PDB file of C-alpha atoms in Angstrom:
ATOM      1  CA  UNK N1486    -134.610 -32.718-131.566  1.00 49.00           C
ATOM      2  CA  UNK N1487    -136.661 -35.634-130.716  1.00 44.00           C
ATOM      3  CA  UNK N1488    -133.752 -36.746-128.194  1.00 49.00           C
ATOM      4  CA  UNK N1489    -133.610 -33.414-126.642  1.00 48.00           C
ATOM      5  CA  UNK N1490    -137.876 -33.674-126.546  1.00 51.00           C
ATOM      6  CA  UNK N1491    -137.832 -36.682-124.468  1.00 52.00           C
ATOM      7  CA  UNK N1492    -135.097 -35.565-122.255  1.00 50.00           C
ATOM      8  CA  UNK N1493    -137.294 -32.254-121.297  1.00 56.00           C
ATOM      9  CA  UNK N1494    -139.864 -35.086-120.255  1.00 55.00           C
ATOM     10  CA  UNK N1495    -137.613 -37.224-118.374  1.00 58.00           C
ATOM     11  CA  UNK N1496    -136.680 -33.722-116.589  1.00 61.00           C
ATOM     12  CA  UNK N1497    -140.131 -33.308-115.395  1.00 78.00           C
ATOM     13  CA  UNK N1498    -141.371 -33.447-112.336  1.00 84.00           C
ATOM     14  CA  UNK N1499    -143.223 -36.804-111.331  1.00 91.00           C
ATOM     15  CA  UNK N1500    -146.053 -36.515-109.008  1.00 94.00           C
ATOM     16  CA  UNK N1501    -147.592 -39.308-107.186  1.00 96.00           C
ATOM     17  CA  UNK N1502    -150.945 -39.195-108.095  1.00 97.00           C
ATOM     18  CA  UNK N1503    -153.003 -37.181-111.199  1.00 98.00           C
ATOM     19  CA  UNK N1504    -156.566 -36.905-110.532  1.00 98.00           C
ATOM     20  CA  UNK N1505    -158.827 -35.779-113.703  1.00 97.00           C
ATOM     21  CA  UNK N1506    -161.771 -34.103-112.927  1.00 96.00           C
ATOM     22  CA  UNK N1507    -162.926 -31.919-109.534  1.00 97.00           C
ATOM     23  CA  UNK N1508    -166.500 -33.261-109.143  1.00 96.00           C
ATOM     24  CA  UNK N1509    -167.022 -34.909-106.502  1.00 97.00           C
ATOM     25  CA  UNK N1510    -165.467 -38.362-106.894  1.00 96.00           C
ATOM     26  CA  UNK N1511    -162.159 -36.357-107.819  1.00 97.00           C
ATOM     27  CA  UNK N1512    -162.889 -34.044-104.863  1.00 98.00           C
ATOM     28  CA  UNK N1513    -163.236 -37.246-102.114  1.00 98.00           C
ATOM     29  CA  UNK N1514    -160.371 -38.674-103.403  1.00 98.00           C
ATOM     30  CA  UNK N1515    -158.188 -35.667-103.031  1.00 98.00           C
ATOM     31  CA  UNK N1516    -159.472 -35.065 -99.854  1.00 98.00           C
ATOM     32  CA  UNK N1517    -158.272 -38.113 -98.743  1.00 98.00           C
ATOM     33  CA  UNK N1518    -154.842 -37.910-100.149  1.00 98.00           C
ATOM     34  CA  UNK N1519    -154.602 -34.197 -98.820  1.00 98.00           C
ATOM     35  CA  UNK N1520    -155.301 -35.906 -94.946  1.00 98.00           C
ATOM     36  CA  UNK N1521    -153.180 -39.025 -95.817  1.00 97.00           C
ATOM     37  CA  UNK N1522    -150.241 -36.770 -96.493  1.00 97.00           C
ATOM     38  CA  UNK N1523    -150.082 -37.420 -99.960  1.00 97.00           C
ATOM     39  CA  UNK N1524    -148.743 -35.874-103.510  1.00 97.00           C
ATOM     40  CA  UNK N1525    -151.798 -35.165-105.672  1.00 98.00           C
ATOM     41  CA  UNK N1526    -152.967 -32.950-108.029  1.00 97.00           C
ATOM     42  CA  UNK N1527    -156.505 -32.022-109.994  1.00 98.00           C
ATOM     43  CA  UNK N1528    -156.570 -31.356-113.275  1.00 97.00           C
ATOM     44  CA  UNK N1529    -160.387 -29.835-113.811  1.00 97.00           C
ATOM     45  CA  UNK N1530    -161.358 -28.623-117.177  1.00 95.00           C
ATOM     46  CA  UNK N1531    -164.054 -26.329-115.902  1.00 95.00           C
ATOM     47  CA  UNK N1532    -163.528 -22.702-113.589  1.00 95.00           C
ATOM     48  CA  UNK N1533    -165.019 -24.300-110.700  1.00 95.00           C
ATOM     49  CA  UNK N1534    -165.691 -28.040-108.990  1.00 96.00           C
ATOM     50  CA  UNK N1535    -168.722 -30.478-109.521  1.00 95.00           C
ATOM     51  CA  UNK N1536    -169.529 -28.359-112.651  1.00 94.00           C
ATOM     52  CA  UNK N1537    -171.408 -30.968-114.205  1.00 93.00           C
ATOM     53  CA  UNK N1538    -174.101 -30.286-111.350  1.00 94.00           C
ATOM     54  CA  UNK N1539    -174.284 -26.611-112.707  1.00 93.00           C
ATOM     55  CA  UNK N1540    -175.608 -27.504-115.846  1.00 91.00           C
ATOM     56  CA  UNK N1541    -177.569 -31.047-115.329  1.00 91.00           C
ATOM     57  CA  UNK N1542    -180.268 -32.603-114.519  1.00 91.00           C
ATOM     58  CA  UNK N1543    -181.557 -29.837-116.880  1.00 89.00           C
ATOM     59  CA  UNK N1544    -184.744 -29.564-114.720  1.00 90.00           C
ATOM     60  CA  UNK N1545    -182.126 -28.501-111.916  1.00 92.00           C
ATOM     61  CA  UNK N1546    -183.635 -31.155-109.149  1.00 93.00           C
ATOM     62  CA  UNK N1547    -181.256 -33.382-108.350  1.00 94.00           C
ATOM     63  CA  UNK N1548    -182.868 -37.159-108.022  1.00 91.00           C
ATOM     64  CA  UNK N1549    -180.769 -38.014-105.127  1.00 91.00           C
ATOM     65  CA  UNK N1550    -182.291 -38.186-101.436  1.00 89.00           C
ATOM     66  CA  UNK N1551    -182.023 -35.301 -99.063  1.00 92.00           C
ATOM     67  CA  UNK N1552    -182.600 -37.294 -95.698  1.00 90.00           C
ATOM     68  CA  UNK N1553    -182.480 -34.566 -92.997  1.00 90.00           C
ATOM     69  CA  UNK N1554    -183.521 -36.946 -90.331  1.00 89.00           C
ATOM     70  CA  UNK N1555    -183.221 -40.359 -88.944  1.00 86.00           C
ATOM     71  CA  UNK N1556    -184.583 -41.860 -85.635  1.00 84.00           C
ATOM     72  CA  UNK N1557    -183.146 -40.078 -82.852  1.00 82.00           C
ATOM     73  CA  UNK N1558    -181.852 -43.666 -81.384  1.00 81.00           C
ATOM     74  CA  UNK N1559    -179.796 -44.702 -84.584  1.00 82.00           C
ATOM     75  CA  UNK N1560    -175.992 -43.504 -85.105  1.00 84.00           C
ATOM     76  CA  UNK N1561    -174.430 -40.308 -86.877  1.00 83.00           C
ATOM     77  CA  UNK N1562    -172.902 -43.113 -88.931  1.00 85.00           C
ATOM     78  CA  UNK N1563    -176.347 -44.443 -89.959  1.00 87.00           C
ATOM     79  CA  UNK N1564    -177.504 -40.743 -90.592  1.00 86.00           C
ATOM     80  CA  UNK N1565    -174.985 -40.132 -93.097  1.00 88.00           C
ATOM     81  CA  UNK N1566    -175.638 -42.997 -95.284  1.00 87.00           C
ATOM     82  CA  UNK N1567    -178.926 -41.617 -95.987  1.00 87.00           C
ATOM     83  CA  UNK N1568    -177.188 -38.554 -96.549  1.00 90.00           C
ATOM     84  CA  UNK N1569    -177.162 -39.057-100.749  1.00 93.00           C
ATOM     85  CA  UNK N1570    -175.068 -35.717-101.718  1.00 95.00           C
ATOM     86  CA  UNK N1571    -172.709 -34.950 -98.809  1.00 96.00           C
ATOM     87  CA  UNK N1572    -169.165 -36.424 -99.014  1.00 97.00           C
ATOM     88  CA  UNK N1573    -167.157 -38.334 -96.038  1.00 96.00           C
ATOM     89  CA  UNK N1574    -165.272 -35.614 -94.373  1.00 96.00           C
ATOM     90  CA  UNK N1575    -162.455 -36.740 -92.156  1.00 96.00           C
ATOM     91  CA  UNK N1576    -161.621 -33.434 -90.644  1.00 96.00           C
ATOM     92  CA  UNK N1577    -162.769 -32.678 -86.865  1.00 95.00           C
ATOM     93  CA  UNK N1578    -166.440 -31.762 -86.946  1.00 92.00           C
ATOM     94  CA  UNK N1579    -165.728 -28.453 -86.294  1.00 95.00           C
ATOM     95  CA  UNK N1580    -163.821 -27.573 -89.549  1.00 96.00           C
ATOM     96  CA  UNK N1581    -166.022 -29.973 -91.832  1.00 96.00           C
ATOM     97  CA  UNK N1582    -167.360 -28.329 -94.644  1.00 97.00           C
ATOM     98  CA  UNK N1583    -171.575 -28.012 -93.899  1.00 96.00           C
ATOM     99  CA  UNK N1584    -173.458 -30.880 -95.595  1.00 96.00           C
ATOM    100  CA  UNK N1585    -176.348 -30.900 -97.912  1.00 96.00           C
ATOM    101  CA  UNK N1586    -179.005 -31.685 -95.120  1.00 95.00           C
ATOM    102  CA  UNK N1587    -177.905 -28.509 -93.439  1.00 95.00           C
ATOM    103  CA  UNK N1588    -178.603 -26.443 -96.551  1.00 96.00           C
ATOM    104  CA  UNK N1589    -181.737 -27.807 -97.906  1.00 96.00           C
ATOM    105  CA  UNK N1590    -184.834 -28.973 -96.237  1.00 95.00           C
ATOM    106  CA  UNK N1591    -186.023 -30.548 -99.328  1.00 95.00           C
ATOM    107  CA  UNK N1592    -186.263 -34.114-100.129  1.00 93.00           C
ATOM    108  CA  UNK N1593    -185.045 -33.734-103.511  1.00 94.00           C
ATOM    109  CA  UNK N1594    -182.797 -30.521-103.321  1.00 95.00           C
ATOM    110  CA  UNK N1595    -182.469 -27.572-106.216  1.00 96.00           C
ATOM    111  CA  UNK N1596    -178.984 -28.613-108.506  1.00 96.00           C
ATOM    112  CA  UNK N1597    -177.604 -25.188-107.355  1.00 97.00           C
ATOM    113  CA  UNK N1598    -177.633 -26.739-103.586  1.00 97.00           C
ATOM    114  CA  UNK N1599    -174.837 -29.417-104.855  1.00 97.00           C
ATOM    115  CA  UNK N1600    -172.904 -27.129-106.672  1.00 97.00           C
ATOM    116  CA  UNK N1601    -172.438 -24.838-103.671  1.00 97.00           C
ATOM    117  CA  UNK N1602    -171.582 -27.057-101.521  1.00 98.00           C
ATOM    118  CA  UNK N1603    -169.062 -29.329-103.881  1.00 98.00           C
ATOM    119  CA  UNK N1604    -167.248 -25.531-104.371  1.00 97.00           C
ATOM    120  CA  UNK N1605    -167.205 -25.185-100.345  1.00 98.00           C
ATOM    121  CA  UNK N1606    -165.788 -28.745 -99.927  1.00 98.00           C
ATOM    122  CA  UNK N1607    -163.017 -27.750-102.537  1.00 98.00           C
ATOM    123  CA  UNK N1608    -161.818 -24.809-100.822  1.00 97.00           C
ATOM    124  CA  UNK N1609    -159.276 -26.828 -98.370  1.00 97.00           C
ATOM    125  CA  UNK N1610    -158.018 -28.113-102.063  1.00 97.00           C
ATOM    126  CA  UNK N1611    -157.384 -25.019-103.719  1.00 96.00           C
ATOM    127  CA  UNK N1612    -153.617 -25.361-104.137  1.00 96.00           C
ATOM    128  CA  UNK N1613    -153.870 -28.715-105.372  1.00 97.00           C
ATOM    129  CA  UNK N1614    -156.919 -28.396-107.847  1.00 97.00           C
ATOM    130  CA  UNK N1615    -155.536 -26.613-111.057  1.00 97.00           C
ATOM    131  CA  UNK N1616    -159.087 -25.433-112.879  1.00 97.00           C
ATOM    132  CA  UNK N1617    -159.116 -24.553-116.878  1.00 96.00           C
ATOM    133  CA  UNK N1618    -157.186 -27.080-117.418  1.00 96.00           C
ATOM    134  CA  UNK N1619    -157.942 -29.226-120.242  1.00 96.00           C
ATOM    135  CA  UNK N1620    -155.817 -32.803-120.216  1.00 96.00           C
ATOM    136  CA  UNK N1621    -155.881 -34.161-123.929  1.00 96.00           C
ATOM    137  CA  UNK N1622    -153.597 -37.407-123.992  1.00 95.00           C
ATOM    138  CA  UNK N1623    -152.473 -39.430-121.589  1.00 95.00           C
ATOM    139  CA  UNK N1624    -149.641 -41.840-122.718  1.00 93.00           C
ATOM    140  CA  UNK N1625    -146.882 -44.234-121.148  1.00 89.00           C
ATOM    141  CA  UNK N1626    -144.157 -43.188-123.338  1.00 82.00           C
ATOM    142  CA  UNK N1627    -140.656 -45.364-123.639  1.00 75.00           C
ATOM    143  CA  UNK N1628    -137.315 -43.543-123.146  1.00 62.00           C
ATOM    144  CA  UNK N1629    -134.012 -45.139-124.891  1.00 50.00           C
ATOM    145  CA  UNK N1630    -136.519 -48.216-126.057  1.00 54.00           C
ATOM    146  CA  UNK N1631    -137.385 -48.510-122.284  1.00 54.00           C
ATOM    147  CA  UNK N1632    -140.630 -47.614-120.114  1.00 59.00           C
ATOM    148  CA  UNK N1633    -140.242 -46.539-116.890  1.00 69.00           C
ATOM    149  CA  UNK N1634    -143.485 -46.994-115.803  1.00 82.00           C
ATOM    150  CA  UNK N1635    -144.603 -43.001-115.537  1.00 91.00           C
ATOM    151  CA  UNK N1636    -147.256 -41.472-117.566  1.00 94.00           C
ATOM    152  CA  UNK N1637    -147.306 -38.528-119.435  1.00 93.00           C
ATOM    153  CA  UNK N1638    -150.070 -36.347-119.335  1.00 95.00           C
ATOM    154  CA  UNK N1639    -150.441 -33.340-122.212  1.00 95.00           C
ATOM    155  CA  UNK N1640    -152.473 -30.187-120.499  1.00 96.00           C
ATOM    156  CA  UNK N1641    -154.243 -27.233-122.514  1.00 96.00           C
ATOM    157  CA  UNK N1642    -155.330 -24.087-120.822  1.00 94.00           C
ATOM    158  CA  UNK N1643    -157.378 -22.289-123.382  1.00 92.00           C
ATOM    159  CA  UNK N1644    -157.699 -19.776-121.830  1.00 89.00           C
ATOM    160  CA  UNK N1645    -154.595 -18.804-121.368  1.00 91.00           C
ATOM    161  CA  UNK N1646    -153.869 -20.199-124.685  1.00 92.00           C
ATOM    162  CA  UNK N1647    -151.082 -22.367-123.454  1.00 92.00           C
ATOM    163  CA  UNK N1648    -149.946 -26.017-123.152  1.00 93.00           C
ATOM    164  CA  UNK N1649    -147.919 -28.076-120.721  1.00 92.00           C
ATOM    165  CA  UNK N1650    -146.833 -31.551-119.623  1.00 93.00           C
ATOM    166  CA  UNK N1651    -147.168 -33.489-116.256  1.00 94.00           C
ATOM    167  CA  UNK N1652    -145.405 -36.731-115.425  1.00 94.00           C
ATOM    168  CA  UNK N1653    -147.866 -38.594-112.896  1.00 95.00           C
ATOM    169  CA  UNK N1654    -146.939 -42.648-111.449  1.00 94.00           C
ATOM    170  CA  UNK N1655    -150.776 -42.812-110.712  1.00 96.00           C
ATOM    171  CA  UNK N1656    -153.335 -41.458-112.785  1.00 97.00           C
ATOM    172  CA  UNK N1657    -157.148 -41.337-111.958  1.00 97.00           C
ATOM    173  CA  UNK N1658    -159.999 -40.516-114.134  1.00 96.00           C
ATOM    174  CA  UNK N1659    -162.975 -39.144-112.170  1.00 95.00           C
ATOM    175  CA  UNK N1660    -164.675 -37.329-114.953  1.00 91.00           C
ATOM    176  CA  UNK N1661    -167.606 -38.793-115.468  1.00 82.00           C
ATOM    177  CA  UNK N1662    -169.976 -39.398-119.005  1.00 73.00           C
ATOM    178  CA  UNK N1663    -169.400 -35.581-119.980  1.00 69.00           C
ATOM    179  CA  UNK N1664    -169.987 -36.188-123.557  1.00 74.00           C
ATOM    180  CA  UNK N1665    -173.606 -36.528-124.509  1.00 73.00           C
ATOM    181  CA  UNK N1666    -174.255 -39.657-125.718  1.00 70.00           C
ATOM    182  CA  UNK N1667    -177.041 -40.447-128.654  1.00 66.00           C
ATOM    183  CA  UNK N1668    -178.992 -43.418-129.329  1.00 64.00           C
ATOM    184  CA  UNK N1669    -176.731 -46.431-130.257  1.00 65.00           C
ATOM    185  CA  UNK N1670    -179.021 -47.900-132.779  1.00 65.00           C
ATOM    186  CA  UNK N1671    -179.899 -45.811-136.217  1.00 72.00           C
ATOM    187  CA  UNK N1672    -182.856 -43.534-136.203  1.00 75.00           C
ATOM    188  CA  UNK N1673    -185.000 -42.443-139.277  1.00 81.00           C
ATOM    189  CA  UNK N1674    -184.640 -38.717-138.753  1.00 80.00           C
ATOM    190  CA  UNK N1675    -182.190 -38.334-135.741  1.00 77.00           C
ATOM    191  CA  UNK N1676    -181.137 -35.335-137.252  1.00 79.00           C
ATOM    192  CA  UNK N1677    -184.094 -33.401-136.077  1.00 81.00           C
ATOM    193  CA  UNK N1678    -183.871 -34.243-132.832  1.00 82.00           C
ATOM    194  CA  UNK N1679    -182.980 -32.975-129.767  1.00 82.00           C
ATOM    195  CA  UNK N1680    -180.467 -33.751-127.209  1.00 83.00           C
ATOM    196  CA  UNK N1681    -180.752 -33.905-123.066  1.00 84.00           C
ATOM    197  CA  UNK N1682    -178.257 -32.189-123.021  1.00 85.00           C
ATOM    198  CA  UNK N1683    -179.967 -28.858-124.873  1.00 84.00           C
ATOM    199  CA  UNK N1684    -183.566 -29.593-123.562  1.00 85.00           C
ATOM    200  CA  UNK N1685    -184.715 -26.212-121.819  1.00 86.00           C
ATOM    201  CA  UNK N1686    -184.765 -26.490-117.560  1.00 86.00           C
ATOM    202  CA  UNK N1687    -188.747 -25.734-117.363  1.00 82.00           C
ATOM    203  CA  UNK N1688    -189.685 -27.370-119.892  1.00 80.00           C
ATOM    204  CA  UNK N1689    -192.736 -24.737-120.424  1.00 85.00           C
ATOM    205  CA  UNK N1690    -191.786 -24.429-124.254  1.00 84.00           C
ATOM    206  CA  UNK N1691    -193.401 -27.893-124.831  1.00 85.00           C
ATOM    207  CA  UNK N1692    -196.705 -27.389-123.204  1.00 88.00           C
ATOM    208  CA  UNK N1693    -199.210 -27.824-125.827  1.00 90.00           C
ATOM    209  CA  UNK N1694    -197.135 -30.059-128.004  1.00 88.00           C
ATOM    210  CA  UNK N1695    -196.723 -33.552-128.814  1.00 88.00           C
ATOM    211  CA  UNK N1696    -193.445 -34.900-127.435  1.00 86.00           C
ATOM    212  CA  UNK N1697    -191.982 -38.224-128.104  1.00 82.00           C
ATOM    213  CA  UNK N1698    -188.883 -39.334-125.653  1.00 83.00           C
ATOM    214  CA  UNK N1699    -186.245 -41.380-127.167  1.00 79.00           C
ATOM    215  CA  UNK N1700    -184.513 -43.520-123.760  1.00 74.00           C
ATOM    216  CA  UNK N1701    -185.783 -45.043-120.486  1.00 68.00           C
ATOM    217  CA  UNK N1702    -182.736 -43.335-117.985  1.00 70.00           C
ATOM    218  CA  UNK N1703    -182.846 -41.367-115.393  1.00 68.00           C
ATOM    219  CA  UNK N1704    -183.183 -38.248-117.850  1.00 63.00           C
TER     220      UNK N1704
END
């Protein structure tokens, strides 16, 4: 059984390059494989891209710069790197997707701004991106006491309540710090806390109280 286990493996089809997560360093990189010519696939665990962006920062303004405009004697080139949000597109600028200067006019943009436009910039991916789908190993498994150099990645798509297998030569992780992470050291009564990660976005339910913040990040 185990035999005829790895030979269904071995029978697999290997792609070229597995990228895990569609936010939007999985998104860039895809859309530079797409225009390269290149086998790829997304595995992204959510129903749509840059996902992360629809629930954080939880005060849903993003922290990165909206520059709109630059002096009208520097380059397009020099524009964009001021552009903080907006990925390179390499298509003609007719069919690029619109950036985040042309959707906000403020400095410091709304969350939902990203979001929209990540989705937008993932639409020219759509057959490569597979969403729901959860990868939960990814091994290098030998065949016959040999490796051939391939990984194996196991897939779950809960919602359709189903499992499969991908053989990938490349594979990429671009899913960022999803899992909240607490303090590292032990803290008398941690237990009453509460996470970033479930802090309300107005924060209006702590007006009047005393609140004590536990981290110096960006959060």
């Amino acid at each position: 059984q185990q035999q005829q286990q790895q030979q269904q493996q071995q029978n697999l089809k290997v792609r070229q390059y597995c990228i895990v997560g569609a936010g939007p360093a999985g998104l860039q990189l895809g859309h530079f494989f797409k225009h390269a010519g290149r086998d790829y696939v997304i595995f992204e665990r959510n129903q749509q891209a840059g996902s992360f962006f629809a629930r954080y920062p939880r005060h849903r303004m993003l922290i990165s710069l909206n520059k709109r405009f630059v002096r009208k004697d520097y380059s397009e080139e020099f524009a964009f790197r001021h552009d903080w949000n907006s990925l390179i597109d390499v298509r003609n600028k007719a069919n690029r997707t619109r950036p985040v200067t042309q959707r906000s006019k403020a400095l410091f943009p709304h969350a939902d701004v990203l979001t929209e436009y990540l989705s937008d910039f993932a639409e020219e991916q759509q057959a490569a991106i597979q969403y729901g789908t959860v990868v939960t190993k990814v091994s290098r498994p030998s065949y016959a006491g040999e490796q051939d150099g391939i990984f194996m990645l196991e897939l779950a798509v809960p919602q359709q309540g189903s499992t499969a297998a991908v053989r990938c030569r490349e594979v990429i992780v671009a899913s960022g710090f999803w899992t909240p992470r607490g303090a590292e050291g032990a803290v008398d009564g941690a237990a009453y806390t509460e996470g970033y990660e479930n802090v309300e976005e107005s924060g209006e339910s702590y007006e009047g109280n005393s609140v004590m913040v536990m981290g110096l990040g960006n959060a």
